């Protein structure tokens, strides 16, 4: 019998009441206990027995995004990923300021920490309808054959604030997400009703886990470095292959001239 | 209201008390929905129109283009909610009473029965991803009733200039969350108890002249 790889509902890395009074236990009971759980259950049903079954969640997200022509499992897959990422973006006693390399990059790419906060809050407040706001790391990579930066430098790799509708997330743009806030109404309605800006402010001041964001930045940079090594290795291989092809061509030529 | 030759908009009054639609829709939701959400669309629509007026006067084409989404969001929000309040009525004032007359016949002709229509609307409303509206509309060109959905606050007119809204149901989470939480299908099941078919019939009759 084939064992299908089912996704499980991962609990947040803290008890459901741990973020009170800023994000209530009641919110978690619905947001994690109902919304997130339903996405997991429905995703498992949708992919069982298909070629998506057994792939990693990230691979399923990118494959079903299908360059914008969304396939049916996308909403569930992306929302499962987004919510895992969201719980881990927060911690009890969160907020404050980042430090180290993350703070340096924020200051380099936004001008100052306060300017970054302003941009992030604006993105979150102006994502119309349902969606998410993100801090992401982009390594200037394009999925077009001849449009890759031939001399990528550290300066090309930047932090960016982006927002996305419904279930879309920056994985589909080949960015590395570092931080997110859920601005679907279900994320804040029980605690804040219509007051989304208050929810966003409280999230920044009391909930953000800068430790998690820093760790993600480190992981992103390591992945980018690995990709660059891979690309370097591949282009060396290709150079070798095209050299031997040239020799073959010369041989054929001499055969033809001999025949004549 | 007029200022500097520019027509501004204001929040329409509800034709019933906030608590009059209970238990189908709670008074708490009605008050927030009307006084906070709809009011915000009106306020932001007026602001966007004023900015548009200025941008046009200055010949600032780029600013005009940039304002289009704010106008669609907030203008659409005002249009849609203005229709929505009329689509609802307390049970004591006919809320929930099935449609009679020409609309009743048209529903039977287009969908088989009222129950069939309700099921179709509920299914499409429940399946809508994210935020939006589900509509019963008259397509004046094709001369038939249709069920449509729109995303966010897109007004029904984006589906076609000849598509006339008869009845819209708001499926943004703010429309039901405090009462129904994640169970949107329960909200959809219960809202029919307070749907004002009289208004939908009036609009239908006005748009289907007798031949």
GROMACS .gro file of C-alpha atoms in nm:
model
  471
    1UNK     CA    1   0.000   0.000   0.000
    2UNK     CA    2   0.120   0.352  -0.077
    3UNK     CA    3   0.174   0.568   0.228
    4UNK     CA    4   0.074   0.923   0.151
    5UNK     CA    5   0.272   1.200   0.312
    6UNK     CA    6   0.017   1.401   0.510
    7UNK     CA    7   0.085   1.744   0.645
    8UNK     CA    8   0.016   1.801   1.013
    9UNK     CA    9  -0.115   2.107   1.191
   10UNK     CA   10   0.197   2.241   1.367
   11UNK     CA   11   0.123   2.417   1.697
   12UNK     CA   12   0.267   2.764   1.756
   13UNK     CA   13   0.598   2.758   1.950
   14UNK     CA   14   0.417   2.886   2.265
   15UNK     CA   15   0.087   2.809   2.445
   16UNK     CA   16  -0.230   2.959   2.293
   17UNK     CA   17  -0.262   3.214   2.574
   18UNK     CA   18   0.105   3.319   2.567
   19UNK     CA   19   0.057   3.635   2.361
   20UNK     CA   20  -0.218   3.780   2.581
   21UNK     CA   21  -0.330   4.051   2.623
   22UNK     CA   22  -0.209   4.156   2.276
   23UNK     CA   23  -0.342   3.856   2.085
   24UNK     CA   24  -0.605   3.664   2.277
   25UNK     CA   25  -0.629   3.292   2.344
   26UNK     CA   26  -0.974   3.308   2.185
   27UNK     CA   27  -0.819   3.440   1.863
   28UNK     CA   28  -0.571   3.151   1.862
   29UNK     CA   29  -0.846   2.897   1.925
   30UNK     CA   30  -1.015   3.009   1.605
   31UNK     CA   31  -0.721   3.128   1.398
   32UNK     CA   32  -0.499   2.827   1.465
   33UNK     CA   33  -0.760   2.578   1.587
   34UNK     CA   34  -1.011   2.632   1.304
   35UNK     CA   35  -0.875   2.835   1.012
   36UNK     CA   36  -0.522   2.691   1.002
   37UNK     CA   37  -0.646   2.341   1.081
   38UNK     CA   38  -0.899   2.355   0.795
   39UNK     CA   39  -0.630   2.460   0.547
   40UNK     CA   40  -0.419   2.159   0.653
   41UNK     CA   41  -0.709   1.913   0.631
   42UNK     CA   42  -0.826   2.043   0.295
   43UNK     CA   43  -0.473   2.044   0.153
   44UNK     CA   44  -0.422   1.681   0.249
   45UNK     CA   45  -0.749   1.585   0.082
   46UNK     CA   46  -0.659   1.776  -0.235
   47UNK     CA   47  -0.311   1.632  -0.287
   48UNK     CA   48  -0.371   1.271  -0.179
   49UNK     CA   49  -0.273   1.041  -0.464
   50UNK     CA   50  -0.165   1.323  -0.694
   51UNK     CA   51   0.189   1.402  -0.811
   52UNK     CA   52   0.204   1.672  -0.542
   53UNK     CA   53   0.176   1.405  -0.273
   54UNK     CA   54   0.517   1.366  -0.105
   55UNK     CA   55   0.659   1.701  -0.217
   56UNK     CA   56   0.768   1.957   0.041
   57UNK     CA   57   0.518   2.227   0.127
   58UNK     CA   58   0.733   2.497  -0.033
   59UNK     CA   59   0.758   2.300  -0.358
   60UNK     CA   60   0.379   2.255  -0.362
   61UNK     CA   61   0.327   2.629  -0.308
   62UNK     CA   62   0.553   2.726  -0.598
   63UNK     CA   63   0.423   2.454  -0.832
   64UNK     CA   64   0.055   2.534  -0.772
   65UNK     CA   65   0.113   2.909  -0.800
   66UNK     CA   66   0.173   2.816  -1.162
   67UNK     CA   67   0.308   3.161  -1.256
   68UNK     CA   68  -0.012   3.330  -1.141
   69UNK     CA   69  -0.262   3.091  -1.300
   70UNK     CA   70  -0.344   2.938  -0.962
   71UNK     CA   71  -0.412   2.567  -0.942
   72UNK     CA   72  -0.677   2.455  -0.689
   73UNK     CA   73  -0.440   2.340  -0.409
   74UNK     CA   74  -0.254   2.673  -0.403
   75UNK     CA   75  -0.479   2.853  -0.155
   76UNK     CA   76  -0.463   2.575   0.099
   77UNK     CA   77  -0.091   2.503   0.056
   78UNK     CA   78   0.013   2.866   0.075
   79UNK     CA   79  -0.213   2.937   0.372
   80UNK     CA   80  -0.069   2.639   0.561
   81UNK     CA   81   0.281   2.774   0.498
   82UNK     CA   82   0.184   3.134   0.574
   83UNK     CA   83   0.030   3.051   0.910
   84UNK     CA   84   0.321   2.833   1.025
   85UNK     CA   85   0.547   3.125   0.932
   86UNK     CA   86   0.322   3.378   1.108
   87UNK     CA   87   0.311   3.196   1.446
   88UNK     CA   88   0.689   3.168   1.434
   89UNK     CA   89   0.720   3.539   1.356
   90UNK     CA   90   0.588   3.618   1.704
   91UNK     CA   91   0.691   3.538   2.060
   92UNK     CA   92   0.584   3.622   2.415
   93UNK     CA   93   0.766   3.937   2.521
   94UNK     CA   94   0.834   4.021   2.157
   95UNK     CA   95   0.880   4.363   2.001
   96UNK     CA   96   1.169   4.597   2.067
   97UNK     CA   97   1.447   4.636   1.814
   98UNK     CA   98   1.657   4.397   1.608
   99UNK     CA   99   2.035   4.398   1.639
  100UNK     CA  100   2.348   4.286   1.457
  101UNK     CA  101   2.350   4.222   1.085
  102UNK     CA  102   1.970   4.245   1.054
  103UNK     CA  103   1.969   4.596   1.199
  104UNK     CA  104   2.260   4.695   0.975
  105UNK     CA  105   2.077   4.578   0.661
  106UNK     CA  106   1.755   4.749   0.773
  107UNK     CA  107   1.940   5.075   0.819
  108UNK     CA  108   2.120   5.030   0.486
  109UNK     CA  109   1.810   4.946   0.281
  110UNK     CA  110   1.544   5.163   0.450
  111UNK     CA  111   1.750   5.453   0.586
  112UNK     CA  112   1.660   5.386   0.948
  113UNK     CA  113   1.472   5.139   1.166
  114UNK     CA  114   1.187   5.390   1.207
  115UNK     CA  115   1.157   5.433   0.831
  116UNK     CA  116   1.137   5.055   0.792
  117UNK     CA  117   0.863   5.037   1.059
  118UNK     CA  118   0.671   5.310   0.874
  119UNK     CA  119   0.695   5.125   0.542
  120UNK     CA  120   0.595   4.791   0.693
  121UNK     CA  121   0.296   4.940   0.878
  122UNK     CA  122   0.182   5.121   0.563
  123UNK     CA  123   0.202   4.803   0.357
  124UNK     CA  124   0.002   4.615   0.620
  125UNK     CA  125  -0.259   4.891   0.647
  126UNK     CA  126  -0.303   4.934   0.272
  127UNK     CA  127  -0.326   4.569   0.166
  128UNK     CA  128  -0.686   4.597   0.057
  129UNK     CA  129  -0.910   4.304   0.140
  130UNK     CA  130  -0.739   3.990   0.265
  131UNK     CA  131  -0.365   3.935   0.257
  132UNK     CA  132  -0.026   3.969   0.420
  133UNK     CA  133   0.259   4.217   0.459
  134UNK     CA  134   0.620   4.095   0.454
  135UNK     CA  135   0.979   4.180   0.516
  136UNK     CA  136   1.176   3.975   0.264
  137UNK     CA  137   1.533   3.931   0.142
  138UNK     CA  138   1.582   3.937  -0.232
  139UNK     CA  139   1.897   3.818  -0.404
  140UNK     CA  140   1.836   3.973  -0.747
  141UNK     CA  141   1.768   3.653  -0.933
  142UNK     CA  142   1.545   3.644  -1.241
  143UNK     CA  143   1.393   3.338  -1.400
  144UNK     CA  144   1.492   3.456  -1.747
  145UNK     CA  145   1.789   3.299  -1.926
  146UNK     CA  146   1.989   3.606  -2.018
  147UNK     CA  147   1.876   3.842  -1.745
  148UNK     CA  148   2.085   3.716  -1.456
  149UNK     CA  149   2.320   3.969  -1.302
  150UNK     CA  150   2.662   3.855  -1.426
  151UNK     CA  151   2.846   3.999  -1.128
  152UNK     CA  152   2.615   3.973  -0.829
  153UNK     CA  153   2.753   4.158  -0.533
  154UNK     CA  154   2.641   4.189  -0.174
  155UNK     CA  155   2.497   4.533  -0.251
  156UNK     CA  156   2.248   4.385  -0.501
  157UNK     CA  157   2.098   4.168  -0.234
  158UNK     CA  158   1.839   4.373  -0.053
  159UNK     CA  159   1.569   4.376   0.208
  160UNK     CA  160   1.225   4.470   0.079
  161UNK     CA  161   0.880   4.531   0.224
  162UNK     CA  162   0.609   4.374   0.011
  163UNK     CA  163   0.239   4.299   0.046
  164UNK     CA  164   0.036   4.022  -0.107
  165UNK     CA  165  -0.334   3.939  -0.153
  166UNK     CA  166  -0.519   3.639  -0.011
  167UNK     CA  167  -0.278   3.343   0.005
  168UNK     CA  168   0.006   3.473  -0.211
  169UNK     CA  169   0.350   3.486  -0.045
  170UNK     CA  170   0.700   3.596  -0.153
  171UNK     CA  171   0.817   3.237  -0.218
  172UNK     CA  172   0.640   3.268  -0.554
  173UNK     CA  173   0.864   3.562  -0.647
  174UNK     CA  174   1.176   3.372  -0.541
  175UNK     CA  175   1.225   3.601  -0.239
  176UNK     CA  176   1.323   3.482   0.107
  177UNK     CA  177   1.050   3.577   0.355
  178UNK     CA  178   1.181   3.702   0.690
  179UNK     CA  179   0.873   3.836   0.871
  180UNK     CA  180   0.501   3.848   0.813
  181UNK     CA  181   0.181   3.990   0.956
  182UNK     CA  182  -0.158   3.838   0.868
  183UNK     CA  183  -0.405   4.112   0.773
  184UNK     CA  184  -0.703   3.892   0.687
  185UNK     CA  185  -0.983   4.024   0.909
  186UNK     CA  186  -1.002   3.692   1.097
  187UNK     CA  187  -0.651   3.764   1.232
  188UNK     CA  188  -0.759   4.070   1.429
  189UNK     CA  189  -1.136   4.105   1.433
  190UNK     CA  190  -1.206   3.942   1.772
  191UNK     CA  191  -0.941   4.157   1.944
  192UNK     CA  192  -0.952   4.480   1.741
  193UNK     CA  193  -1.267   4.471   1.526
  194UNK     CA  194  -1.218   4.720   1.239
  195UNK     CA  195  -0.911   4.881   1.397
  196UNK     CA  196  -0.643   4.723   1.178
  197UNK     CA  197  -0.386   5.003   1.237
  198UNK     CA  198  -0.402   4.940   1.615
  199UNK     CA  199  -0.346   4.569   1.559
  200UNK     CA  200  -0.047   4.642   1.334
  201UNK     CA  201   0.111   4.881   1.588
  202UNK     CA  202   0.068   4.633   1.870
  203UNK     CA  203   0.218   4.357   1.658
  204UNK     CA  204   0.531   4.568   1.596
  205UNK     CA  205   0.562   4.685   1.957
  206UNK     CA  206   0.481   4.368   2.150
  207UNK     CA  207   0.481   4.057   1.932
  208UNK     CA  208   0.751   4.050   1.663
  209UNK     CA  209   1.024   3.792   1.727
  210UNK     CA  210   1.337   3.963   1.596
  211UNK     CA  211   1.531   3.647   1.691
  212UNK     CA  212   1.328   3.453   1.437
  213UNK     CA  213   1.376   3.723   1.173
  214UNK     CA  214   1.756   3.726   1.229
  215UNK     CA  215   1.777   3.348   1.209
  216UNK     CA  216   1.580   3.352   0.884
  217UNK     CA  217   1.811   3.619   0.738
  218UNK     CA  218   2.113   3.405   0.820
  219UNK     CA  219   1.952   3.101   0.659
  220UNK     CA  220   1.858   3.305   0.351
  221UNK     CA  221   2.212   3.433   0.303
  222UNK     CA  222   2.348   3.079   0.337
  223UNK     CA  223   2.102   2.955   0.074
  224UNK     CA  224   2.193   3.237  -0.163
  225UNK     CA  225   2.564   3.157  -0.123
  226UNK     CA  226   2.495   2.788  -0.192
  227UNK     CA  227   2.294   2.874  -0.503
  228UNK     CA  228   2.577   3.090  -0.632
  229UNK     CA  229   2.822   2.805  -0.581
  230UNK     CA  230   2.583   2.574  -0.771
  231UNK     CA  231   2.549   2.821  -1.058
  232UNK     CA  232   2.928   2.857  -1.072
  233UNK     CA  233   2.970   2.479  -1.078
  234UNK     CA  234   2.708   2.445  -1.356
  235UNK     CA  235   2.861   2.710  -1.578
  236UNK     CA  236   3.205   2.547  -1.545
  237UNK     CA  237   3.047   2.214  -1.650
  238UNK     CA  238   2.879   2.379  -1.948
  239UNK     CA  239   3.208   2.534  -2.062
  240UNK     CA  240   3.371   2.191  -2.056
  241UNK     CA  241   3.086   2.032  -2.257
  242UNK     CA  242   3.081   2.298  -2.530
  243UNK     CA  243   3.460   2.264  -2.577
  244UNK     CA  244   3.425   1.893  -2.661
  245UNK     CA  245   3.134   1.965  -2.895
  246UNK     CA  246   3.357   2.201  -3.094
  247UNK     CA  247   3.610   1.921  -3.145
  248UNK     CA  248   3.334   1.689  -3.272
  249UNK     CA  249   3.225   1.948  -3.527
  250UNK     CA  250   3.577   1.983  -3.665
  251UNK     CA  251   3.602   1.604  -3.702
  252UNK     CA  252   3.278   1.587  -3.906
  253UNK     CA  253   3.401   1.863  -4.132
  254UNK     CA  254   3.720   1.677  -4.216
  255UNK     CA  255   3.517   1.359  -4.289
  256UNK     CA  256   3.300   1.547  -4.538
  257UNK     CA  257   3.598   1.699  -4.718
  258UNK     CA  258   3.768   1.357  -4.739
  259UNK     CA  259   3.454   1.203  -4.895
  260UNK     CA  260   3.462   1.467  -5.166
  261UNK     CA  261  -2.325   6.785  -0.052
  262UNK     CA  262  -2.121   7.009  -0.277
  263UNK     CA  263  -1.790   7.179  -0.219
  264UNK     CA  264  -1.576   7.349  -0.482
  265UNK     CA  265  -1.812   7.204  -0.744
  266UNK     CA  266  -1.730   6.854  -0.628
  267UNK     CA  267  -2.008   6.625  -0.514
  268UNK     CA  268  -1.925   6.449  -0.189
  269UNK     CA  269  -2.094   6.145  -0.041
  270UNK     CA  270  -2.233   6.068   0.300
  271UNK     CA  271  -2.322   5.758   0.496
  272UNK     CA  272  -2.685   5.661   0.427
  273UNK     CA  273  -2.902   5.591   0.731
  274UNK     CA  274  -3.016   5.236   0.794
  275UNK     CA  275  -3.392   5.197   0.747
  276UNK     CA  276  -3.405   4.989   1.072
  277UNK     CA  277  -3.234   4.969   1.413
  278UNK     CA  278  -2.899   4.796   1.451
  279UNK     CA  279  -3.059   4.517   1.654
  280UNK     CA  280  -3.359   4.468   1.425
  281UNK     CA  281  -3.204   4.185   1.223
  282UNK     CA  282  -3.130   3.963   1.522
  283UNK     CA  283  -3.075   3.677   1.563
  284UNK     CA  284  -2.969   3.638   1.198
  285UNK     CA  285  -2.718   3.924   1.221
  286UNK     CA  286  -2.621   4.067   1.559
  287UNK     CA  287  -2.667   4.432   1.650
  288UNK     CA  288  -2.298   4.453   1.734
  289UNK     CA  289  -2.204   4.353   1.381
  290UNK     CA  290  -2.460   4.586   1.220
  291UNK     CA  291  -2.332   4.883   1.418
  292UNK     CA  292  -1.963   4.820   1.341
  293UNK     CA  293  -2.042   4.737   0.980
  294UNK     CA  294  -2.238   5.057   0.925
  295UNK     CA  295  -2.068   5.312   1.153
  296UNK     CA  296  -1.708   5.197   1.107
  297UNK     CA  297  -1.660   5.000   0.784
  298UNK     CA  298  -1.911   5.174   0.555
  299UNK     CA  299  -1.826   5.514   0.705
  300UNK     CA  300  -1.456   5.455   0.632
  301UNK     CA  301  -1.533   5.378   0.267
  302UNK     CA  302  -1.736   5.701   0.242
  303UNK     CA  303  -1.465   5.909   0.410
  304UNK     CA  304  -1.185   5.763   0.200
  305UNK     CA  305  -1.390   5.786  -0.120
  306UNK     CA  306  -1.447   6.157  -0.063
  307UNK     CA  307  -1.076   6.204   0.007
  308UNK     CA  308  -0.976   6.017  -0.310
  309UNK     CA  309  -1.223   6.218  -0.520
  310UNK     CA  310  -1.081   6.543  -0.386
  311UNK     CA  311  -0.728   6.430  -0.465
  312UNK     CA  312  -0.845   6.324  -0.812
  313UNK     CA  313  -1.007   6.664  -0.866
  314UNK     CA  314  -0.677   6.834  -0.779
  315UNK     CA  315  -0.470   6.598  -0.995
  316UNK     CA  316  -0.699   6.658  -1.294
  317UNK     CA  317  -0.682   7.034  -1.244
  318UNK     CA  318  -0.302   7.018  -1.235
  319UNK     CA  319  -0.287   6.784  -1.535
  320UNK     CA  320  -0.096   6.531  -1.325
  321UNK     CA  321  -0.161   6.214  -1.526
  322UNK     CA  322   0.053   5.997  -1.303
  323UNK     CA  323  -0.134   6.101  -0.989
  324UNK     CA  324  -0.464   6.038  -1.167
  325UNK     CA  325  -0.355   5.685  -1.255
  326UNK     CA  326  -0.231   5.619  -0.903
  327UNK     CA  327  -0.566   5.715  -0.752
  328UNK     CA  328  -0.767   5.462  -0.954
  329UNK     CA  329  -0.737   5.178  -0.705
  330UNK     CA  330  -0.837   5.394  -0.408
  331UNK     CA  331  -1.139   5.511  -0.603
  332UNK     CA  332  -1.238   5.157  -0.698
  333UNK     CA  333  -1.187   5.024  -0.342
  334UNK     CA  334  -1.366   5.299  -0.158
  335UNK     CA  335  -1.624   5.394  -0.420
  336UNK     CA  336  -1.706   5.028  -0.470
  337UNK     CA  337  -1.731   4.983  -0.092
  338UNK     CA  338  -1.979   5.270  -0.072
  339UNK     CA  339  -2.186   5.145  -0.366
  340UNK     CA  340  -2.196   4.786  -0.244
  341UNK     CA  341  -2.287   4.861   0.116
  342UNK     CA  342  -2.555   5.111   0.016
  343UNK     CA  343  -2.725   4.831  -0.178
  344UNK     CA  344  -2.666   4.580   0.103
  345UNK     CA  345  -2.858   4.776   0.370
  346UNK     CA  346  -3.160   4.782   0.136
  347UNK     CA  347  -3.123   4.409   0.072
  348UNK     CA  348  -3.195   4.343   0.440
  349UNK     CA  349  -3.513   4.398   0.641
  350UNK     CA  350  -3.642   4.298   0.984
  351UNK     CA  351  -3.876   3.997   0.978
  352UNK     CA  352  -4.156   4.230   1.100
  353UNK     CA  353  -4.113   4.432   0.779
  354UNK     CA  354  -4.106   4.145   0.532
  355UNK     CA  355  -3.752   4.022   0.580
  356UNK     CA  356  -3.730   3.663   0.463
  357UNK     CA  357  -4.061   3.665   0.271
  358UNK     CA  358  -4.006   3.489  -0.062
  359UNK     CA  359  -4.026   3.695  -0.381
  360UNK     CA  360  -4.358   3.714  -0.557
  361UNK     CA  361  -4.464   3.847  -0.895
  362UNK     CA  362  -4.233   3.866  -1.192
  363UNK     CA  363  -3.908   3.815  -0.997
  364UNK     CA  364  -4.049   3.498  -0.839
  365UNK     CA  365  -4.133   3.359  -1.185
  366UNK     CA  366  -3.795   3.463  -1.325
  367UNK     CA  367  -3.616   3.280  -1.042
  368UNK     CA  368  -3.813   2.962  -1.111
  369UNK     CA  369  -3.741   2.993  -1.485
  370UNK     CA  370  -3.368   3.060  -1.444
  371UNK     CA  371  -3.284   2.834  -1.147
  372UNK     CA  372  -3.573   2.589  -1.115
  373UNK     CA  373  -3.677   2.706  -0.770
  374UNK     CA  374  -3.595   2.956  -0.496
  375UNK     CA  375  -3.426   2.677  -0.294
  376UNK     CA  376  -3.203   2.604  -0.591
  377UNK     CA  377  -3.103   2.967  -0.623
  378UNK     CA  378  -3.031   2.997  -0.252
  379UNK     CA  379  -2.813   2.686  -0.264
  380UNK     CA  380  -2.619   2.822  -0.562
  381UNK     CA  381  -2.560   3.157  -0.395
  382UNK     CA  382  -2.454   2.990  -0.070
  383UNK     CA  383  -2.216   2.755  -0.247
  384UNK     CA  384  -2.049   3.034  -0.443
  385UNK     CA  385  -2.042   3.263  -0.139
  386UNK     CA  386  -1.877   2.996   0.075
  387UNK     CA  387  -1.620   2.914  -0.192
  388UNK     CA  388  -1.510   3.274  -0.246
  389UNK     CA  389  -1.144   3.300  -0.142
  390UNK     CA  390  -1.056   3.600   0.068
  391UNK     CA  391  -1.293   3.897   0.062
  392UNK     CA  392  -1.578   3.978  -0.173
  393UNK     CA  393  -1.949   3.967  -0.252
  394UNK     CA  394  -2.193   3.720  -0.403
  395UNK     CA  395  -2.474   3.863  -0.613
  396UNK     CA  396  -2.806   3.781  -0.773
  397UNK     CA  397  -2.819   4.004  -1.078
  398UNK     CA  398  -3.021   4.075  -1.390
  399UNK     CA  399  -2.824   4.067  -1.712
  400UNK     CA  400  -3.031   4.310  -1.916
  401UNK     CA  401  -2.857   4.225  -2.241
  402UNK     CA  402  -2.897   3.848  -2.214
  403UNK     CA  403  -3.236   3.898  -2.044
  404UNK     CA  404  -3.165   3.649  -1.766
  405UNK     CA  405  -3.088   3.625  -1.398
  406UNK     CA  406  -2.732   3.538  -1.303
  407UNK     CA  407  -2.532   3.461  -0.989
  408UNK     CA  408  -2.197   3.642  -0.982
  409UNK     CA  409  -1.915   3.701  -0.738
  410UNK     CA  410  -1.688   4.003  -0.714
  411UNK     CA  411  -1.357   4.029  -0.528
  412UNK     CA  412  -1.286   4.283  -0.255
  413UNK     CA  413  -1.511   4.586  -0.313
  414UNK     CA  414  -1.532   4.559  -0.691
  415UNK     CA  415  -1.881   4.679  -0.783
  416UNK     CA  416  -2.091   4.445  -0.997
  417UNK     CA  417  -2.063   4.681  -1.294
  418UNK     CA  418  -1.712   4.545  -1.360
  419UNK     CA  419  -1.884   4.227  -1.483
  420UNK     CA  420  -2.063   4.427  -1.750
  421UNK     CA  421  -2.248   4.754  -1.793
  422UNK     CA  422  -2.575   4.567  -1.842
  423UNK     CA  423  -2.548   4.360  -1.521
  424UNK     CA  424  -2.785   4.507  -1.259
  425UNK     CA  425  -2.749   4.402  -0.894
  426UNK     CA  426  -3.072   4.282  -0.734
  427UNK     CA  427  -2.930   4.131  -0.418
  428UNK     CA  428  -2.577   4.123  -0.277
  429UNK     CA  429  -2.440   3.936   0.022
  430UNK     CA  430  -2.121   4.067   0.183
  431UNK     CA  431  -1.883   3.776   0.255
  432UNK     CA  432  -1.596   3.985   0.391
  433UNK     CA  433  -1.514   3.843   0.734
  434UNK     CA  434  -1.619   4.169   0.901
  435UNK     CA  435  -1.977   4.095   0.788
  436UNK     CA  436  -2.007   3.788   1.011
  437UNK     CA  437  -1.697   3.708   1.216
  438UNK     CA  438  -1.801   3.829   1.563
  439UNK     CA  439  -2.108   3.608   1.547
  440UNK     CA  440  -2.029   3.317   1.318
  441UNK     CA  441  -1.646   3.313   1.344
  442UNK     CA  442  -1.495   3.092   1.075
  443UNK     CA  443  -1.828   2.927   0.986
  444UNK     CA  444  -1.924   3.138   0.687
  445UNK     CA  445  -2.177   2.874   0.566
  446UNK     CA  446  -2.386   2.929   0.883
  447UNK     CA  447  -2.398   3.305   0.817
  448UNK     CA  448  -2.510   3.236   0.461
  449UNK     CA  449  -2.775   2.991   0.580
  450UNK     CA  450  -2.919   3.237   0.831
  451UNK     CA  451  -2.908   3.562   0.634
  452UNK     CA  452  -3.200   3.449   0.415
  453UNK     CA  453  -3.430   3.505   0.714
  454UNK     CA  454  -3.376   3.879   0.675
  455UNK     CA  455  -3.335   3.919   0.302
  456UNK     CA  456  -3.561   4.193   0.167
  457UNK     CA  457  -3.703   4.043  -0.154
  458UNK     CA  458  -3.936   4.344  -0.197
  459UNK     CA  459  -3.642   4.566  -0.285
  460UNK     CA  460  -3.495   4.309  -0.524
  461UNK     CA  461  -3.838   4.277  -0.693
  462UNK     CA  462  -3.868   4.656  -0.730
  463UNK     CA  463  -3.527   4.678  -0.899
  464UNK     CA  464  -3.609   4.379  -1.121
  465UNK     CA  465  -3.942   4.529  -1.232
  466UNK     CA  466  -3.789   4.870  -1.300
  467UNK     CA  467  -3.531   4.705  -1.528
  468UNK     CA  468  -3.768   4.472  -1.713
  469UNK     CA  469  -4.022   4.697  -1.887
  470UNK     CA  470  -4.339   4.518  -1.993
  471UNK     CA  471  -4.349   4.462  -2.367
   0.00000   0.00000   0.00000
